[in-house]
mmCIF file of C-alpha atoms and ligand atoms in Angstrom:
data_model
loop_
_atom_site.group_PDB
_atom_site.id
_atom_site.type_symbol
_atom_site.label_atom_id
_atom_site.label_comp_id
_atom_site.label_asym_id
_atom_site.label_seq_id
_atom_site.Cartn_x
_atom_site.Cartn_y
_atom_site.Cartn_z
ATOM 1 C CA UNK A 1 97.499 104.268 81.515
ATOM 2 C CA UNK A 2 94.861 105.864 83.753
ATOM 3 C CA UNK A 3 96.282 108.180 86.390
ATOM 4 C CA UNK A 4 94.095 106.911 89.270
ATOM 5 C CA UNK A 5 94.981 103.410 90.468
ATOM 6 C CA UNK A 6 93.891 101.273 93.415
ATOM 7 C CA UNK A 7 96.366 98.387 93.677
ATOM 8 C CA UNK A 8 96.044 95.480 96.097
ATOM 9 C CA UNK A 9 99.015 93.420 97.264
ATOM 10 C CA UNK A 10 97.986 90.005 98.616
ATOM 11 C CA UNK A 11 101.604 89.219 99.606
ATOM 12 C CA UNK A 12 101.995 85.546 100.637
ATOM 13 C CA UNK A 13 98.266 85.089 101.187
ATOM 14 C CA UNK A 14 95.663 83.246 99.165
ATOM 15 C CA UNK A 15 94.875 79.812 97.776
ATOM 16 C CA UNK A 16 91.960 78.519 95.705
ATOM 17 C CA UNK A 17 89.512 79.181 98.556
ATOM 18 C CA UNK A 18 90.173 82.918 98.440
ATOM 19 C CA UNK A 19 89.270 83.234 94.743
ATOM 20 C CA UNK A 20 85.701 83.895 95.912
ATOM 21 C CA UNK A 21 86.933 87.336 97.002
ATOM 22 C CA UNK A 22 87.928 88.082 93.403
ATOM 23 C CA UNK A 23 84.459 87.240 92.138
ATOM 24 C CA UNK A 24 82.989 89.541 94.787
ATOM 25 C CA UNK A 25 85.467 92.294 93.932
ATOM 26 C CA UNK A 26 84.706 92.283 90.209
ATOM 27 C CA UNK A 27 81.049 92.831 91.082
ATOM 28 C CA UNK A 28 81.874 95.536 93.635
ATOM 29 C CA UNK A 29 83.992 97.588 91.201
ATOM 30 C CA UNK A 30 81.656 97.516 88.215
ATOM 31 C CA UNK A 31 81.086 101.300 88.501
ATOM 32 C CA UNK A 32 84.692 102.222 89.314
ATOM 33 C CA UNK A 33 86.162 105.171 87.445
ATOM 34 C CA UNK A 34 89.738 104.327 88.458
ATOM 35 C CA UNK A 35 92.008 101.477 87.462
ATOM 36 C CA UNK A 36 91.843 98.491 89.849
ATOM 37 C CA UNK A 37 94.658 95.968 90.212
ATOM 38 C CA UNK A 38 95.174 92.879 92.375
ATOM 39 C CA UNK A 39 98.643 91.366 92.824
ATOM 40 C CA UNK A 40 98.200 87.837 94.211
ATOM 41 C CA UNK A 41 100.877 85.209 94.801
ATOM 42 C CA UNK A 42 102.251 83.953 91.472
ATOM 43 C CA UNK A 43 100.319 80.689 91.884
ATOM 44 C CA UNK A 44 96.986 82.516 91.493
ATOM 45 C CA UNK A 45 97.826 84.962 88.694
ATOM 46 C CA UNK A 46 96.621 82.830 85.832
ATOM 47 C CA UNK A 47 93.328 81.852 87.456
ATOM 48 C CA UNK A 48 92.657 85.407 88.629
ATOM 49 C CA UNK A 49 93.441 86.749 85.157
ATOM 50 C CA UNK A 50 90.841 84.357 83.730
ATOM 51 C CA UNK A 51 88.275 85.552 86.278
ATOM 52 C CA UNK A 52 89.104 89.186 85.520
ATOM 53 C CA UNK A 53 88.489 88.834 81.753
ATOM 54 C CA UNK A 54 85.810 91.291 80.648
ATOM 55 C CA UNK A 55 85.775 93.121 84.001
ATOM 56 C CA UNK A 56 87.648 96.272 85.012
ATOM 57 C CA UNK A 57 90.064 94.281 87.163
ATOM 58 C CA UNK A 58 93.742 93.922 86.246
ATOM 59 C CA UNK A 59 96.161 91.385 87.695
ATOM 60 C CA UNK A 60 99.827 91.841 88.605
ATOM 61 C CA UNK A 61 102.859 90.142 90.090
ATOM 62 C CA UNK A 62 104.717 90.990 93.306
ATOM 63 C CA UNK A 63 108.289 90.921 91.966
ATOM 64 C CA UNK A 64 110.274 89.799 88.940
ATOM 65 C CA UNK A 65 113.892 88.988 88.128
ATOM 66 C CA UNK A 66 116.090 91.408 86.203
ATOM 67 C CA UNK A 67 117.064 88.660 83.737
ATOM 68 C CA UNK A 68 114.676 87.440 81.056
ATOM 69 C CA UNK A 69 115.400 83.746 81.768
ATOM 70 C CA UNK A 70 118.102 81.442 83.124
ATOM 71 C CA UNK A 71 119.450 79.590 86.125
ATOM 72 C CA UNK A 72 117.642 81.441 88.928
ATOM 73 C CA UNK A 73 115.851 78.796 90.963
ATOM 74 C CA UNK A 74 112.606 79.990 92.476
ATOM 75 C CA UNK A 75 112.569 83.309 90.628
ATOM 76 C CA UNK A 76 110.058 84.527 88.078
ATOM 77 C CA UNK A 77 110.608 86.614 84.959
ATOM 78 C CA UNK A 78 108.571 89.472 83.566
ATOM 79 C CA UNK A 79 107.717 87.375 80.510
ATOM 80 C CA UNK A 80 106.327 84.626 82.762
ATOM 81 C CA UNK A 81 104.108 87.086 84.607
ATOM 82 C CA UNK A 82 102.924 88.589 81.325
ATOM 83 C CA UNK A 83 102.256 85.133 79.916
ATOM 84 C CA UNK A 84 100.175 84.270 82.995
ATOM 85 C CA UNK A 85 97.982 87.332 82.428
ATOM 86 C CA UNK A 86 99.679 90.052 84.473
ATOM 87 C CA UNK A 87 99.758 93.676 83.334
ATOM 88 C CA UNK A 88 101.721 95.140 86.267
ATOM 89 C CA UNK A 89 104.392 94.081 88.749
ATOM 90 C CA UNK A 90 105.259 95.496 92.182
ATOM 91 C CA UNK A 91 109.021 96.056 92.536
ATOM 92 C CA UNK A 92 111.204 97.032 95.477
ATOM 93 C CA UNK A 93 108.497 96.501 98.099
ATOM 94 C CA UNK A 94 110.071 97.090 101.530
ATOM 95 C CA UNK A 95 109.448 93.425 102.417
ATOM 96 C CA UNK A 96 111.531 92.376 99.378
ATOM 97 C CA UNK A 97 114.200 94.911 100.304
ATOM 98 C CA UNK A 98 114.262 93.641 103.935
ATOM 99 C CA UNK A 99 113.665 89.891 103.468
ATOM 100 C CA UNK A 100 115.724 89.413 100.306
ATOM 101 C CA UNK A 101 118.228 92.246 100.568
ATOM 102 C CA UNK A 102 117.066 93.798 97.315
ATOM 103 C CA UNK A 103 118.896 97.050 96.589
ATOM 104 C CA UNK A 104 117.662 100.022 94.619
ATOM 105 C CA UNK A 105 120.136 99.145 91.858
ATOM 106 C CA UNK A 106 118.577 95.692 91.587
ATOM 107 C CA UNK A 107 115.118 97.252 91.559
ATOM 108 C CA UNK A 108 116.197 99.438 88.623
ATOM 109 C CA UNK A 109 117.244 96.266 86.771
ATOM 110 C CA UNK A 110 113.933 94.634 87.570
ATOM 111 C CA UNK A 111 112.055 97.752 86.392
ATOM 112 C CA UNK A 112 113.854 97.675 83.058
ATOM 113 C CA UNK A 113 113.145 93.940 82.700
ATOM 114 C CA UNK A 114 109.488 94.432 83.640
ATOM 115 C CA UNK A 115 108.963 97.114 81.013
ATOM 116 C CA UNK A 116 110.864 95.137 78.387
ATOM 117 C CA UNK A 117 108.553 92.215 79.186
ATOM 118 C CA UNK A 118 105.443 94.319 78.562
ATOM 119 C CA UNK A 119 104.567 95.081 82.187
ATOM 120 C CA UNK A 120 103.914 98.314 84.068
ATOM 121 C CA UNK A 121 106.469 98.628 86.880
ATOM 122 C CA UNK A 122 105.197 99.765 90.287
ATOM 123 C CA UNK A 123 108.352 100.938 92.053
ATOM 124 C CA UNK A 124 108.089 101.179 95.853
ATOM 125 C CA UNK A 125 110.072 103.547 98.061
ATOM 126 C CA UNK A 126 109.770 104.587 101.701
ATOM 127 C CA UNK A 127 111.608 105.425 104.874
ATOM 128 C CA UNK A 128 111.938 103.426 108.080
ATOM 129 C CA UNK A 129 110.726 104.838 111.365
ATOM 130 C CA UNK A 130 114.311 105.572 112.450
ATOM 131 C CA UNK A 131 114.870 107.520 109.225
ATOM 132 C CA UNK A 132 111.711 109.574 109.765
ATOM 133 C CA UNK A 133 112.719 110.274 113.356
ATOM 134 C CA UNK A 134 116.154 111.368 112.100
ATOM 135 C CA UNK A 135 114.452 113.807 109.696
ATOM 136 C CA UNK A 136 115.962 112.239 106.588
ATOM 137 C CA UNK A 137 112.724 111.025 104.958
ATOM 138 C CA UNK A 138 112.967 113.230 101.860
ATOM 139 C CA UNK A 139 116.634 112.309 101.320
ATOM 140 C CA UNK A 140 115.932 108.583 101.696
ATOM 141 C CA UNK A 141 112.905 108.635 99.408
ATOM 142 C CA UNK A 142 114.688 110.861 96.878
ATOM 143 C CA UNK A 143 117.712 108.553 96.754
ATOM 144 C CA UNK A 144 115.623 105.380 96.462
ATOM 145 C CA UNK A 145 113.613 107.006 93.689
ATOM 146 C CA UNK A 146 116.723 108.111 91.811
ATOM 147 C CA UNK A 147 118.405 104.721 92.090
ATOM 148 C CA UNK A 148 115.387 102.424 91.574
ATOM 149 C CA UNK A 149 114.218 103.939 88.273
ATOM 150 C CA UNK A 150 116.475 103.406 85.242
ATOM 151 C CA UNK A 151 117.481 106.407 83.119
ATOM 152 C CA UNK A 152 115.837 105.008 80.009
ATOM 153 C CA UNK A 153 112.591 104.257 81.835
ATOM 154 C CA UNK A 154 109.391 104.259 79.761
ATOM 155 C CA UNK A 155 107.362 106.733 81.821
ATOM 156 C CA UNK A 156 104.109 105.479 80.333
ATOM 157 C CA UNK A 157 104.810 102.122 82.029
ATOM 158 C CA UNK A 158 105.818 103.451 85.449
ATOM 159 C CA UNK A 159 103.911 103.834 88.725
ATOM 160 C CA UNK A 160 105.600 104.946 91.955
ATOM 161 C CA UNK A 161 104.361 103.938 95.409
ATOM 162 C CA UNK A 162 105.409 105.807 98.552
ATOM 163 C CA UNK A 163 105.186 103.332 101.414
ATOM 164 C CA UNK A 164 106.625 104.395 104.769
ATOM 165 C CA UNK A 165 107.948 101.112 106.185
ATOM 166 C CA UNK A 166 106.603 101.901 109.649
ATOM 167 C CA UNK A 167 103.062 102.333 108.285
ATOM 168 C CA UNK A 168 102.878 98.969 106.513
ATOM 169 C CA UNK A 169 100.599 96.542 108.305
ATOM 170 C CA UNK A 170 100.738 98.538 111.544
ATOM 171 C CA UNK A 171 97.493 100.494 111.456
ATOM 172 C CA UNK A 172 99.568 103.679 111.707
ATOM 173 C CA UNK A 173 99.595 106.275 108.938
ATOM 174 C CA UNK A 174 101.550 109.487 108.405
ATOM 175 C CA UNK A 175 99.649 112.739 108.790
ATOM 176 C CA UNK A 176 98.046 114.213 105.695
ATOM 177 C CA UNK A 177 100.762 116.903 105.737
ATOM 178 C CA UNK A 178 103.529 114.280 105.839
ATOM 179 C CA UNK A 179 102.006 112.383 102.891
ATOM 180 C CA UNK A 180 101.635 115.636 100.924
ATOM 181 C CA UNK A 181 105.239 116.643 101.638
ATOM 182 C CA UNK A 182 106.659 113.354 100.309
ATOM 183 C CA UNK A 183 104.360 113.158 97.277
ATOM 184 C CA UNK A 184 105.091 116.773 96.265
ATOM 185 C CA UNK A 185 108.805 116.043 96.668
ATOM 186 C CA UNK A 186 108.557 112.900 94.513
ATOM 187 C CA UNK A 187 106.658 114.749 91.766
ATOM 188 C CA UNK A 188 109.260 117.543 91.707
ATOM 189 C CA UNK A 189 112.173 115.090 91.678
ATOM 190 C CA UNK A 190 110.632 113.091 88.829
ATOM 191 C CA UNK A 191 109.843 116.242 86.820
ATOM 192 C CA UNK A 192 113.356 117.563 87.353
ATOM 193 C CA UNK A 193 114.825 114.288 86.098
ATOM 194 C CA UNK A 194 112.426 113.341 83.307
ATOM 195 C CA UNK A 195 110.693 116.609 82.346
ATOM 196 C CA UNK A 196 106.981 117.262 81.902
ATOM 197 C CA UNK A 197 106.315 113.608 80.997
ATOM 198 C CA UNK A 198 106.641 112.878 84.713
ATOM 199 C CA UNK A 199 103.414 114.792 85.410
ATOM 200 C CA UNK A 200 101.391 111.752 84.388
ATOM 201 C CA UNK A 201 103.217 109.126 86.470
ATOM 202 C CA UNK A 202 100.674 107.814 89.014
ATOM 203 C CA UNK A 203 101.974 108.315 92.563
ATOM 204 C CA UNK A 204 100.384 105.901 95.035
ATOM 205 C CA UNK A 205 100.401 106.078 98.805
ATOM 206 C CA UNK A 206 100.687 102.765 100.706
ATOM 207 C CA UNK A 207 100.593 101.920 104.402
ATOM 208 C CA UNK A 208 97.495 100.984 106.409
ATOM 209 C CA UNK A 209 94.998 102.372 103.889
ATOM 210 C CA UNK A 210 91.438 101.303 104.736
ATOM 211 C CA UNK A 211 87.950 102.380 103.702
ATOM 212 C CA UNK A 212 87.757 104.726 106.717
ATOM 213 C CA UNK A 213 90.883 106.780 105.866
ATOM 214 C CA UNK A 214 90.975 106.426 102.080
ATOM 215 C CA UNK A 215 88.979 109.547 101.148
ATOM 216 C CA UNK A 216 91.210 111.811 103.267
ATOM 217 C CA UNK A 217 94.352 110.328 101.731
ATOM 218 C CA UNK A 218 93.015 110.582 98.165
ATOM 219 C CA UNK A 219 92.282 114.288 98.713
ATOM 220 C CA UNK A 220 96.019 114.962 99.172
ATOM 221 C CA UNK A 221 97.831 116.700 96.323
ATOM 222 C CA UNK A 222 99.823 114.357 94.079
ATOM 223 C CA UNK A 223 98.220 111.241 95.575
ATOM 224 C CA UNK A 224 96.799 109.342 92.600
ATOM 225 C CA UNK A 225 95.749 106.179 94.392
ATOM 226 C CA UNK A 226 96.888 103.557 96.849
ATOM 227 C CA UNK A 227 98.888 100.381 97.213
ATOM 228 C CA UNK A 228 96.915 98.349 99.731
ATOM 229 C CA UNK A 229 98.016 95.259 101.647
ATOM 230 C CA UNK A 230 95.746 93.869 104.357
ATOM 231 C CA UNK A 231 92.589 95.675 103.252
ATOM 232 C CA UNK A 232 92.887 94.259 99.720
ATOM 233 C CA UNK A 233 92.259 90.710 100.941
ATOM 234 C CA UNK A 234 88.547 91.304 101.467
ATOM 235 C CA UNK A 235 86.421 92.473 98.538
ATOM 236 C CA UNK A 236 84.235 94.573 100.817
ATOM 237 C CA UNK A 237 87.183 96.557 102.208
ATOM 238 C CA UNK A 238 89.034 96.918 98.910
ATOM 239 C CA UNK A 239 85.763 97.797 97.180
ATOM 240 C CA UNK A 240 85.314 100.630 99.714
ATOM 241 C CA UNK A 241 88.768 101.971 98.895
ATOM 242 C CA UNK A 242 88.092 101.738 95.141
ATOM 243 C CA UNK A 243 84.862 103.615 95.610
ATOM 244 C CA UNK A 244 86.626 106.373 97.636
ATOM 245 C CA UNK A 245 89.186 106.732 94.824
ATOM 246 C CA UNK A 246 86.480 106.793 92.155
ATOM 247 C CA UNK A 247 84.858 109.705 93.968
ATOM 248 C CA UNK A 248 88.115 111.609 94.663
HETATM 249 C C1 PEP B 1 101.824 96.991 101.603
HETATM 250 O O1 PEP B 1 102.375 96.004 102.040
HETATM 251 O O2 PEP B 1 102.122 97.401 100.476
HETATM 252 C C2 PEP B 1 100.856 97.664 102.442
HETATM 253 C C3 PEP B 1 100.606 98.906 102.176
HETATM 254 O O3 PEP B 1 100.309 96.947 103.475
HETATM 255 P P1 PEP B 1 99.119 97.436 104.441
HETATM 256 O O4 PEP B 1 98.074 98.094 103.589
HETATM 257 O O5 PEP B 1 98.626 96.188 105.088
HETATM 258 O O6 PEP B 1 99.717 98.405 105.409
#
């Protein structure tokens, strides 16, 4: 797995009409030196995976169930995502934690299921604004990290994304110093728990990343890429972020 990754999260956006953005993106990233991933709604995974064949683009899911199959109406398994052409899956996004009450323990189960199903798990953590104001960011992120990653995790199939909840979709970003503090803390915590193998886990920053701030964020120590929401919907914007990461 390459260490540098630009991952786009389309959330609940996109139908057939928006597939034109994927065609434009594959052209825009032809010179990219980082890994590029788009995570569309499950309904588009298969078609996007077909379009991505032979290009540098990878396709992922936005969540998966911790069980391999069964009576879970509306859910999707890791094997289904893999079968549709996904290589990665986002887990524990703050919108899943808030909208669906997903706990870190459940995210750990999903991570194990994702890896068992052949996927790379992108585990998301991040503090709320109230937690940052209360000066407990490192505790919150450290606890989420500890509880969302299973002990027997395959580190070669793990990506971690730090996404301050208050920075998602708001246009606000932490300072460079705040991003560096959390990413250094995550790297140390992962190394303490898993040993030197944790040095190669890609650590992404997410929260209002755009072409205009990407280069500054990618220059931060222990930032290996980005998880991008809004700016991943347009090939031009996401292409700009990919190009900033390629040059970082
Ligand atoms: C996200 O939802 O993961 C995200 C980072 O969103 P945005 O880039 O729109 O802030």
